[in-house]
Amino acid sequence: MVQLQDSMCDLLIVGAGPAGLMAATWAARCGINARIIDKRGTKVFNGQADGLQCRSLEIFDSFGFADRVWQESNHMIEICLWNPDETGRIRRTDRIPDTIPGISRFQQVVLHQGRIERFFLDSLAEYSDIQVERGVLPEQLDIDHSRAEDLDAFPIRVKVRHLSDDEATPFQHSTNVPDGLFRSSLAKDDTDDLIRKSRGKNGTTEIIRTKYMIGCDGAHSWTRRQLGFSMEGEQTDFIWGVLDIIPITDFPDIRMRCAIHSAESGSVMVIPRENKLVRLYIQLTEVSKNGGQVDRSTITPSIILQAAQRIMFPYKLTYTYCDWWTAYQIGQRVGNNFSSSDRIFLAGDAVHTHSPKAGQGMNVSMQDSYNLGWKIALVINGIAQRSILKTYQSERRRVAQDLIAFDHRFSRLFSGRPAKDAADEAGISMAEFKDAFEKGNMFASGLAVDYGASILVAKPGDSADQGDGTDVGPQQTNGSSSSYSTILKITGKQDLATNIKMGMRFPSFQVLNQADARPWPFAHFLKSDGRFRIILFAGNIASPHQFQRIQTFGEDLSGPDSFIHRFTPLGKPIDSVIEVLMIHSAPRKGIELLELHDVFHPLDEREGYDYGKVFVDDESYHEGHGEAYKGYGVDRERGCVVVVRPDQYVGWIGEVEDVVDLGGYFDRILIPQRG
Amino acid sequence: MVQLQDSMCDLLIVGAGPAGLMAATWAARCGINARIIDKRGTKVFNGQADGLQCRSLEIFDSFGFADRVWQESNHMIEICLWNPDETGRIRRTDRIPDTIPGISRFQQVVLHQGRIERFFLDSLAEYSDIQVERGVLPEQLDIDHSRAEDLDAFPIRVKVRHLSDDEATPFQHSTNVPDGLFRSSLAKDDTDDLIRKSRGKNGTTEIIRTKYMIGCDGAHSWTRRQLGFSMEGEQTDFIWGVLDIIPITDFPDIRMRCAIHSAESGSVMVIPRENKLVRLYIQLTEVSKNGGQVDRSTITPSIILQAAQRIMFPYKLTYTYCDWWTAYQIGQRVGNNFSSSDRIFLAGDAVHTHSPKAGQGMNVSMQDSYNLGWKIALVINGIAQRSILKTYQSERRRVAQDLIAFDHRFSRLFSGRPAKDAADEAGISMAEFKDAFEKGNMFASGLAVDYGASILVAKPGDSADQGDGTDVGPQQTNGSSSSYSTILKITGKQDLATNIKMGMRFPSFQVLNQADARPWPFAHFLKSDGRFRIILFAGNIASPHQFQRIQTFGEDLSGPDSFIHRFTPLGKPIDSVIEVLMIHSAPRKGIELLELHDVFHPLDEREGYDYGKVFVDDESYHEGHGEAYKGYGVDRERGCVVVVRPDQYVGWIGEVEDVVDLGGYFDRILIPQRG
């Protein structure tokens, strides 16, 4: 066996599923020298995860490809609840909106994982040279913990083997494999384009030395096992079958998301999908007898279909086309540790497993690495201090814990037998189920995530309590920089912006560009490009007093001694680390952009003035009034200032005059770039 | 010189600009054996036409790529009018919306022609094997008029020469060519991908025999000259320069569309574009002295810029990046004939030329071949009678005539000197200019097009008067089919749908899919696929009486003797020639789709019921209430029936019981497919 020579990179991502691809996408946007490897020879084509939360769509939008998902996916609008009546016949008992109206500009949709991975791959190709290296198996992992805090070190050493084609090709071609994974003839895709085997390297091994590493290698994570970390939690008794079919049925709500509880035969969840497909999650009551791990090979599509037919009786259900099927047993577990020395991180299924029915899996996994990717990138690029890395575990392990608690309650209610009446204590109350479903919708949207107090989130309270227990509060800096280093805790003023919550994602309302009057969802300007943003709610700048406050703010930010200059590398544009955006509330037609302070419309020799930084909350000609100040809960006269992290989570809120605290926020987390 | 053997096709398109590509796109969607040739070796990269009307975006949407245009383009929202004050200094005097609010779900945008052509090319590749054959020069044209009415004939013979690379490459590489055409470094494009020279055929000639031919070969149309047709109209004295630059300026409205009239130095129109570009149309007063054709080689970018600086004084204007520039003199002309024997057709600049400033050129050209393409396709496919082809000239030559009249008035007002006061009769009244601008907006949107009475538009009045004079009324059919052949004129009932105008495009309002509650603009379901559509406004089907009317309508349409069966080829799906869609006004939650007549949810053995044909005008969870019945002006109780042509123009309106007239409409234009 030929051994290749050692190679170096700044970031190695193991696993090219959605979590790994999300991390790679951050690397691409932040110019990181990253590699992403996967042991499989091709990406997935069908089946697997398919539900996408509002928050995932918002994240895709911040990378510029939400529109592709929005267009191809099936939009789930309404949930119909079906329950047995007094005779035991199932009836539609309720309709509730699938996504709570008003919480996002997107709604929950479904699209199979293979397409999502395609969009990531296209985005990687557009912004970088990063390509997924498929058929590459990691075999050995070493880390030199003693050099973890050395910024120049490559303390991680991974030995990988480049597989032959045969080794790397998963069973996707047969309809008879036990887990039902076979290739779809329905989903459009581009197989040949995707098979990137490391030809010429087949059978060779390679030593990769890297500064950072992320294990996104699934529930059986090789990386996690190398680190000796464990999963904590339990396996339930519930066995479920999954069919992705084009149904032929007289069930009236087959294009709605449905939760169907039969009287005695178990439950079905209906998830209508793209291309006329419908996914059915079907409770398999017969095969759960032995209580332990079930031999899935005894389950066939025919057994699953028959179970569905019993549950959905008297409606008829058959199919001629089946795209994918599988069966599973619910395990609900969370990893005990998400990182090793803040150099090697775990994300996605490698640190949490749970039921698929709430449509959370792919979303929470992607959001893990979405939380992590920019932090690693800013540290590698010398912009941010290493201390921000520990917020990954405190923020995401807490989310995983909350997810498992949610899933536990939801699964129990969904898998249980409906109560016959109020006295039937062994049964599940359908009123309780509906209530859980409605309350669960907010959680399921991904928008309830509320990161705890930390150096990145200047909110009151105890950071250990609000996270997973990790200490992520501010620490005395090592005297490397400024007068702010002695500030131990900065607390933002939440009451200045009642609907912009510190720790939660910055919401989006429609604003107009001051220069051309075009309406935009404000989130359009919070792209995932690694920059922090200061959103100046400038208030009513038609008032001379307020105008003067804003001019002073502009002067404070633009001076050569300002923190923005201090944290921006020499020779880089002034908005390359921290960008300043304004939303004012004065009438659009009464304000001239060029009369505002230069910091709000920087001049470039080749491109003239920047017309993309000042927005107004005013009536549009074609899209109504965004009522952004009302939506954000900000005073239209006085405004306020908000710091938004590169992942759109809110870090700090203050008055226009609170420039010292504003600088202090950045002082705790960024590295000064000039003397 | 090697001579290739004769080849045959059903449709030959000469010229691969927007008009030719639009025709090819229809051919691709309708499965026509078409070829498209262009003498140039590559497509355009920058400059040229860039304004896109609402109607053009609607058409792109019907082919599925409006979203790409919408995303990349600059949206023009507001027009600012600048005029001299009493001291002669220019001032902003008015702001008006660029697109009249409410007339379309799109607004006018700008994007350079090269990107539009790219979207067409991508769409061709997705739906067909049709590729643009570049570097192919037509040299000789013959048509056997005696065989024009023979459906099996290939009466057209075109000799073409495959050029060498040198011959086919236009001057796009130098900044010094007289017309200012040079390659852009700004616009993203894919040059290498596009150069499809007929290598291996270089220098050879080929005889193409074809059934139909469209000349989209520009203002100097070779096709038009072969046919001996002429252009009628005049050349004006006005000389204009055009600069596509990234401006460096303190003019406050540089990102708005502006019409600037200076007191004595002429006029400028500002068109903000994508990628920070701005197009300036600049009146060149100095060089128009001799009145006749001007030697454009005496005009330089510097001369044009200086003229702009004088007009825009006291604001400063410079640039470091110029993407494209040119100069032109306005010629306003219309072709005297748009077709020869309804076998060879002319479209686009080949039959109309005018000022570019109203942003009409590319739009009207594309809409010519959009009007023509489906007619030729349905005739070639044996679905429609040849008599529909004569409506092309009556409909589009009339539009060209209206365009020239509009352009004449608009150009005079824009090129003239502003009146100093009411007594200054030689000057142009700025109030009149504003009025013309506002009224012109409806025309400029492309939505004012109102095709006259014909066999395709069952409205009252004289068809010759309403068109360009061509006789396009119904004729006695030659006894080939049914009892309807004796009906000479069918007149729809306009008052049943007051905002759906026969002869105009079917407007779009939001409706919900009955099966899954998803909101859609109804236009989404009027795709350009060559099908006629019957839109059944089913009214309040919660009422038993109305429900029965609709069931009867369904029975009338679905019987084996119905006209839908008669015009559908054996073995084809029942909705392949005429599709039936329903919009009802009953509460969504009170209606069960499967209880409606089968014709509204056809069953397929493999795909189950069709859930995509029944819609409801009701409140959505996330997008409000579409109020479609109100928007369409249709009675919510009784409804009505509307026939929509494959190009979305309204052909007929009637009562639910008017099935005989409905069948009669199709009887005049389609060919029976079965006994």
Short mmCIF file of N, CA and C in Angstrom, two decimals, chain A residues 215-281:
data_model
loop_
_atom_site.label_atom_id
_atom_site.label_comp_id
_atom_site.label_asym_id
_atom_site.label_seq_id
_atom_site.Cartn_x
_atom_site.Cartn_y
_atom_site.Cartn_z
N GLY A 215 -16.70 16.38 13.55
CA GLY A 215 -17.25 15.06 13.24
C GLY A 215 -18.74 15.16 13.02
N CYS A 216 -19.15 15.04 11.75
CA CYS A 216 -20.57 15.07 11.38
C CYS A 216 -20.89 13.70 10.81
N ASP A 217 -20.40 12.67 11.49
CA ASP A 217 -20.42 11.35 10.89
C ASP A 217 -21.49 10.44 11.46
N GLY A 218 -22.63 11.05 11.85
CA GLY A 218 -23.83 10.27 12.07
C GLY A 218 -23.93 9.58 13.41
N ALA A 219 -25.03 8.84 13.55
CA ALA A 219 -25.37 8.23 14.83
C ALA A 219 -24.30 7.24 15.31
N HIS A 220 -23.61 6.64 14.35
CA HIS A 220 -22.55 5.69 14.74
C HIS A 220 -21.18 6.37 14.67
N SER A 221 -21.15 7.66 14.89
CA SER A 221 -19.97 8.51 14.70
C SER A 221 -18.63 7.86 15.06
N TRP A 222 -17.79 7.72 14.05
CA TRP A 222 -16.43 7.24 14.27
C TRP A 222 -15.66 8.24 15.12
N THR A 223 -15.85 9.51 14.85
CA THR A 223 -15.12 10.55 15.58
C THR A 223 -15.45 10.48 17.08
N ARG A 224 -16.76 10.33 17.36
CA ARG A 224 -17.18 10.27 18.76
C ARG A 224 -16.54 9.07 19.46
N ARG A 225 -16.48 7.95 18.77
CA ARG A 225 -15.91 6.77 19.38
C ARG A 225 -14.41 6.94 19.62
N GLN A 226 -13.72 7.62 18.70
CA GLN A 226 -12.29 7.85 18.92
C GLN A 226 -12.07 8.70 20.16
N LEU A 227 -13.00 9.66 20.39
CA LEU A 227 -12.84 10.57 21.53
C LEU A 227 -13.30 9.91 22.83
N GLY A 228 -13.98 8.78 22.72
CA GLY A 228 -14.45 8.09 23.91
C GLY A 228 -15.65 8.74 24.55
N PHE A 229 -16.35 9.61 23.80
CA PHE A 229 -17.55 10.26 24.36
C PHE A 229 -18.73 9.30 24.23
N SER A 230 -19.71 9.48 25.11
CA SER A 230 -20.85 8.56 25.09
C SER A 230 -22.16 9.30 24.83
N MET A 231 -23.18 8.49 24.49
CA MET A 231 -24.53 9.01 24.29
C MET A 231 -25.35 8.63 25.51
N GLU A 232 -26.15 9.57 26.00
CA GLU A 232 -26.93 9.30 27.19
C GLU A 232 -28.41 9.35 26.85
N GLY A 233 -29.15 8.34 27.29
CA GLY A 233 -30.58 8.31 27.02
C GLY A 233 -31.07 6.90 26.89
N GLU A 234 -32.23 6.71 26.21
CA GLU A 234 -32.87 5.41 26.20
C GLU A 234 -33.45 5.09 24.83
N GLN A 235 -33.77 3.83 24.65
CA GLN A 235 -34.44 3.32 23.47
C GLN A 235 -35.88 3.01 23.87
N THR A 236 -36.87 3.42 23.06
CA THR A 236 -38.27 3.13 23.41
C THR A 236 -38.70 1.81 22.80
N ASP A 237 -39.93 1.39 23.16
CA ASP A 237 -40.47 0.14 22.62
C ASP A 237 -41.17 0.34 21.29
N PHE A 238 -41.43 1.59 20.95
CA PHE A 238 -42.25 1.84 19.76
C PHE A 238 -41.50 1.50 18.47
N ILE A 239 -42.17 0.71 17.61
CA ILE A 239 -41.62 0.38 16.31
C ILE A 239 -42.47 1.08 15.25
N TRP A 240 -41.82 1.72 14.33
CA TRP A 240 -42.53 2.43 13.26
C TRP A 240 -42.01 2.00 11.90
N GLY A 241 -42.93 1.95 10.94
CA GLY A 241 -42.55 1.74 9.55
C GLY A 241 -42.71 3.04 8.79
N VAL A 242 -41.93 3.20 7.74
CA VAL A 242 -42.02 4.40 6.91
C VAL A 242 -42.18 3.97 5.46
N LEU A 243 -43.18 4.52 4.78
CA LEU A 243 -43.37 4.30 3.34
C LEU A 243 -43.35 5.64 2.63
N ASP A 244 -42.50 5.79 1.61
CA ASP A 244 -42.60 6.93 0.69
C ASP A 244 -43.25 6.41 -0.58
N ILE A 245 -44.52 6.72 -0.77
CA ILE A 245 -45.27 6.17 -1.91
C ILE A 245 -46.06 7.25 -2.63
N ILE A 246 -46.47 6.94 -3.85
CA ILE A 246 -47.54 7.74 -4.48
C ILE A 246 -48.83 7.00 -4.18
N PRO A 247 -49.62 7.49 -3.22
CA PRO A 247 -50.77 6.73 -2.75
C PRO A 247 -51.94 6.80 -3.73
N ILE A 248 -52.68 5.72 -3.79
CA ILE A 248 -53.96 5.71 -4.48
C ILE A 248 -54.98 5.47 -3.39
N THR A 249 -55.74 6.50 -3.07
CA THR A 249 -56.56 6.43 -1.86
C THR A 249 -57.76 7.36 -1.95
N ASP A 250 -58.80 7.01 -1.22
CA ASP A 250 -59.94 7.91 -1.10
C ASP A 250 -59.93 8.64 0.26
N PHE A 251 -58.83 8.51 0.97
CA PHE A 251 -58.70 9.28 2.22
C PHE A 251 -58.65 10.76 1.83
N PRO A 252 -59.54 11.59 2.37
CA PRO A 252 -59.71 12.95 1.83
C PRO A 252 -58.52 13.88 2.08
N ASP A 253 -57.73 13.62 3.09
CA ASP A 253 -56.70 14.59 3.49
C ASP A 253 -55.29 14.10 3.18
N ILE A 254 -55.15 13.33 2.12
CA ILE A 254 -53.84 12.73 1.83
C ILE A 254 -52.80 13.80 1.44
N ARG A 255 -53.24 14.99 1.02
CA ARG A 255 -52.29 16.07 0.71
C ARG A 255 -52.13 17.04 1.89
N MET A 256 -52.68 16.68 3.05
CA MET A 256 -52.46 17.45 4.27
C MET A 256 -51.52 16.65 5.17
N ARG A 257 -50.84 17.36 6.06
CA ARG A 257 -50.17 16.63 7.13
C ARG A 257 -51.25 16.16 8.10
N CYS A 258 -51.26 14.87 8.39
CA CYS A 258 -52.30 14.34 9.26
C CYS A 258 -51.70 13.52 10.39
N ALA A 259 -52.33 13.62 11.53
CA ALA A 259 -52.04 12.71 12.64
C ALA A 259 -53.30 11.88 12.85
N ILE A 260 -53.21 10.60 12.54
CA ILE A 260 -54.37 9.72 12.59
C ILE A 260 -54.19 8.73 13.75
N HIS A 261 -55.08 8.83 14.72
CA HIS A 261 -55.11 7.85 15.81
C HIS A 261 -56.28 6.92 15.56
N SER A 262 -56.03 5.64 15.37
CA SER A 262 -57.16 4.71 15.28
C SER A 262 -57.52 4.24 16.68
N ALA A 263 -58.68 3.60 16.77
CA ALA A 263 -59.15 3.19 18.10
C ALA A 263 -58.25 2.10 18.69
N GLU A 264 -57.90 1.12 17.85
CA GLU A 264 -57.19 -0.05 18.39
C GLU A 264 -55.97 -0.45 17.58
N SER A 265 -55.79 0.17 16.39
CA SER A 265 -54.77 -0.35 15.47
C SER A 265 -53.49 0.49 15.40
N GLY A 266 -53.39 1.50 16.25
CA GLY A 266 -52.19 2.32 16.22
C GLY A 266 -52.38 3.62 15.46
N SER A 267 -51.28 4.30 15.18
CA SER A 267 -51.34 5.65 14.60
C SER A 267 -50.58 5.72 13.28
N VAL A 268 -51.00 6.70 12.47
CA VAL A 268 -50.30 7.02 11.23
C VAL A 268 -50.06 8.52 11.18
N MET A 269 -48.87 8.93 10.75
CA MET A 269 -48.69 10.33 10.40
C MET A 269 -48.51 10.41 8.89
N VAL A 270 -49.26 11.35 8.28
CA VAL A 270 -49.20 11.56 6.83
C VAL A 270 -48.39 12.83 6.56
N ILE A 271 -47.34 12.69 5.76
CA ILE A 271 -46.53 13.85 5.37
C ILE A 271 -46.54 13.96 3.84
N PRO A 272 -47.35 14.86 3.28
CA PRO A 272 -47.38 14.99 1.83
C PRO A 272 -46.07 15.60 1.34
N ARG A 273 -45.53 15.04 0.25
CA ARG A 273 -44.22 15.48 -0.21
C ARG A 273 -44.26 15.99 -1.65
N GLU A 274 -43.07 16.32 -2.16
CA GLU A 274 -42.94 16.78 -3.54
C GLU A 274 -43.21 15.64 -4.51
N ASN A 275 -43.44 15.96 -5.78
CA ASN A 275 -43.60 14.95 -6.84
C ASN A 275 -44.69 13.93 -6.55
N LYS A 276 -45.78 14.35 -5.98
CA LYS A 276 -46.95 13.51 -5.68
C LYS A 276 -46.67 12.45 -4.61
N LEU A 277 -45.46 12.42 -4.08
CA LEU A 277 -45.15 11.45 -3.04
C LEU A 277 -45.85 11.81 -1.73
N VAL A 278 -46.10 10.79 -0.94
CA VAL A 278 -46.56 10.99 0.43
C VAL A 278 -45.74 10.07 1.32
N ARG A 279 -45.27 10.61 2.43
CA ARG A 279 -44.60 9.76 3.42
C ARG A 279 -45.60 9.40 4.51
N LEU A 280 -45.64 8.13 4.82
CA LEU A 280 -46.48 7.66 5.92
C LEU A 280 -45.59 7.08 7.02
N TYR A 281 -45.75 7.59 8.23
CA TYR A 281 -45.14 6.98 9.41
C TYR A 281 -46.21 6.11 10.04
#
